């Protein structure tokens, strides 16, 4: 699949939501954990060799599942094949927890659900649509029916984190 | 699109299989349709099926294809009308030298406007900007509400992420607004745009959002766990030199 690598590389140089050196192991059987600089920028997780400026790779964090593995370790896998896991080793369970929470909220889809939730809350409280002032109340991407069907009935206590 | 780098290193890895699944999954798309896409390096133009999802623009050989031919990450792009040999043409451009522009052409004026609008608002940064704005409004409303007995303060400005406990707190609020809810302070902002605004204003809107993105970023960048020395590289189009006025 072709993609605009230059823009992706530029994105990897942007300020990160989270950045740390972690142990990382790919999904292939028998792969060895290596030290990687891992950076979360918008809905991408970039990983670098610790001394290099260009990323080795990136994971788009849509439709992913983030799970605790051993203490201090978590994994990222994707809905189409949850057994294929990228493993990460943190220096503490606290760091591990912080990363897992950040990664679960990193997707565009999660952010969209937040928007729809807040929009609804404000509408309930005030009777007015807060998106009207931006002129985007009709924007298709912000409508309730832009969510996958099973998340349209979610209450406010769950923002559809895939689990 | 050439993927090799000057350094002779292997191209960056991307979880392409997951990308393909994301491109073709069941969830509603943000926009879809046929567009003519110019090949790189002056090669001919091909009609492709385009699917916009979030901040990623996928293109397929046909509507029935199960795997995309390619994807354009839209983060940091500007969308402009162009004066091209094709009718209903527009360009997706990126900052920085040697960045490629994507010249695309729709089949109709309506499709053109739909695409320009959708792509202009596709970035994650833009979405986050709107979410932060709503968080602030909600927080201001809660503080102003006399029936507010909740102690937790989500403090949205310094925390860029919606918090779990924040949500639980809000869902405990009464369904009806209280007797005289304090009007949330309106941000110093544009008035709502009319639905059939002339197309030239999209670039202005984008310029405006770009300024806000920069302002918000410097606001919250202090609380970020970013690496030292990183600069904001995103820019929106500066001035109206790229755009064309609609007749």
Coordinates of C-alpha atoms in Angstrom, one line a residue, chain A:
Chain A
X1 CA 0.0 0.0 0.0
X2 CA 1.4 3.4 -0.9
X3 CA 1.5 6.1 1.6
X4 CA 3.0 9.6 2.0
X5 CA 6.0 8.6 4.0
X6 CA 7.5 12.1 4.2
X7 CA 4.4 13.4 6.0
X8 CA 4.4 10.5 8.3
X9 CA 8.0 11.1 9.2
X10 CA 7.2 14.8 9.7
X11 CA 4.4 13.8 12.0
X12 CA 6.9 11.7 14.0
X13 CA 8.9 14.8 14.8
X14 CA 5.9 16.7 16.2
X15 CA 5.5 17.1 20.0
X16 CA 4.3 13.8 21.4
X17 CA 1.5 13.1 23.8
X18 CA 3.7 10.4 25.4
X19 CA 7.3 9.5 24.7
X20 CA 9.6 7.0 26.4
X21 CA 12.2 4.3 25.8
X22 CA 10.5 0.9 26.2
X23 CA 11.3 -2.6 25.4
X24 CA 9.4 -3.6 22.2
X25 CA 8.8 -6.9 20.6
X26 CA 7.0 -7.5 17.3
X27 CA 4.2 -10.0 16.7
X28 CA 6.3 -12.5 14.8
X29 CA 7.0 -15.7 16.6
X30 CA 10.5 -15.8 18.1
X31 CA 11.0 -12.0 17.9
X32 CA 13.3 -10.5 20.5
X33 CA 12.6 -7.5 22.6
X34 CA 14.6 -4.5 21.7
X35 CA 15.0 -1.0 23.2
X36 CA 12.9 1.5 21.2
X37 CA 12.1 5.1 21.6
X38 CA 8.3 5.0 21.4
X39 CA 6.3 8.2 20.7
X40 CA 2.6 8.7 20.6
X41 CA 1.6 11.5 18.2
X42 CA -2.1 11.9 17.4
X43 CA -3.4 8.4 16.4
X44 CA 0.1 7.0 15.6
X45 CA 2.6 5.2 17.7
X46 CA 6.1 5.7 16.3
X47 CA 9.1 3.7 17.2
X48 CA 12.7 4.6 16.8
X49 CA 16.1 3.1 17.5
X50 CA 17.1 5.1 20.5
X51 CA 19.9 7.0 18.8
X52 CA 18.1 7.7 15.5
X53 CA 16.0 10.6 14.2
X54 CA 14.0 8.7 11.6
X55 CA 11.4 6.2 12.9
X56 CA 11.7 2.6 12.1
X57 CA 8.0 2.3 11.9
X58 CA 4.6 3.4 12.9
X59 CA 1.4 1.8 14.1
X60 CA -1.9 3.5 13.3
X61 CA -3.9 3.1 16.5
X62 CA -7.4 2.6 15.1
X63 CA -9.5 -0.5 16.0
X64 CA -6.7 -1.6 18.3
X65 CA -6.8 -3.4 21.6
X66 CA -4.5 -2.5 24.4
X67 CA -4.1 -5.2 27.1
X68 CA -2.1 -5.8 30.2
X69 CA 0.4 -8.6 29.8
X70 CA 2.9 -9.4 32.5
X71 CA 3.3 -6.8 35.3
X72 CA 4.9 -3.7 33.8
X73 CA 4.1 -5.0 30.3
X74 CA 1.3 -4.4 27.8
X75 CA 0.4 -5.3 24.3
X76 CA -1.3 -3.7 21.3
X77 CA -3.2 -5.8 18.8
X78 CA -5.8 -5.1 16.2
X79 CA -9.4 -6.2 15.9
X80 CA -8.9 -8.2 12.7
X81 CA -6.4 -10.5 14.4
X82 CA -6.1 -10.0 18.2
X83 CA -3.6 -12.8 18.6
X84 CA -1.0 -10.9 16.7
X85 CA 0.5 -8.7 19.4
X86 CA 3.1 -6.0 19.7
X87 CA 4.6 -6.3 23.2
X88 CA 6.0 -3.4 25.2
X89 CA 8.0 -3.5 28.4
X90 CA 7.8 -0.6 30.8
X91 CA 10.1 0.1 33.8
X92 CA 7.2 0.0 36.2
X93 CA 3.5 -0.9 36.4
X94 CA 2.8 2.8 36.9
X95 CA 4.4 3.7 33.6
X96 CA 2.6 0.7 32.0
X97 CA -0.7 2.0 33.3
X98 CA -0.1 5.4 32.0
X99 CA 0.7 4.2 28.5
X100 CA -2.3 1.9 28.4
X101 CA -4.6 4.7 29.3
X102 CA -3.1 7.0 26.7
X103 CA -3.1 4.5 24.0
X104 CA -6.8 3.5 24.6
X105 CA -7.7 7.2 24.1
X106 CA -5.4 7.8 21.2
X107 CA -7.6 6.9 18.3
X108 CA -9.5 9.3 16.0
X109 CA -12.6 7.2 16.7
X110 CA -12.3 7.6 20.4
X111 CA -11.9 11.4 20.0
X112 CA -14.9 11.4 17.8
X113 CA -17.0 9.6 20.4
X114 CA -15.9 12.1 23.0
X115 CA -17.1 14.9 20.8
X116 CA -20.4 13.3 20.3
X117 CA -20.7 12.6 24.0
X118 CA -19.9 16.2 25.0
X119 CA -22.2 17.6 22.3
X120 CA -25.0 15.5 23.6
X121 CA -24.4 16.5 27.2
X122 CA -24.3 20.2 26.4
X123 CA -27.4 19.8 24.3
X124 CA -29.2 18.2 27.2
X125 CA -28.2 20.9 29.6
X126 CA -28.8 23.9 27.4
X127 CA -31.1 22.7 24.7
X128 CA -28.7 24.1 22.2
X129 CA -26.3 22.4 19.8
X130 CA -22.7 23.6 20.7
X131 CA -21.5 22.8 17.2
X132 CA -23.7 25.4 15.6
X133 CA -21.3 28.2 16.6
X134 CA -18.7 26.5 14.5
X135 CA -21.0 26.0 11.6
X136 CA -20.4 22.2 11.7
X137 CA -23.6 20.9 13.2
X138 CA -24.4 19.2 10.0
X139 CA -21.0 17.7 9.5
X140 CA -21.5 14.0 8.8
X141 CA -18.5 12.9 10.9
X142 CA -20.1 14.4 14.1
X143 CA -23.4 12.8 13.9
X144 CA -24.5 10.0 16.2
X145 CA -25.0 7.7 13.3
X146 CA -21.3 8.1 12.3
X147 CA -20.5 5.7 15.1
X148 CA -20.5 2.0 14.6
X149 CA -23.9 0.6 15.4
X150 CA -23.0 -1.1 18.7
X151 CA -21.6 2.2 20.0
X152 CA -24.6 4.3 19.2
X153 CA -26.4 2.9 22.2
X154 CA -23.5 3.4 24.6
X155 CA -24.3 5.3 27.7
X156 CA -22.0 8.1 28.9
X157 CA -20.1 5.6 31.2
X158 CA -18.5 3.9 28.3
X159 CA -16.8 5.6 25.4
X160 CA -16.6 2.5 23.3
X161 CA -13.1 1.4 24.2
X162 CA -12.6 -1.8 22.3
X163 CA -12.2 -4.6 24.7

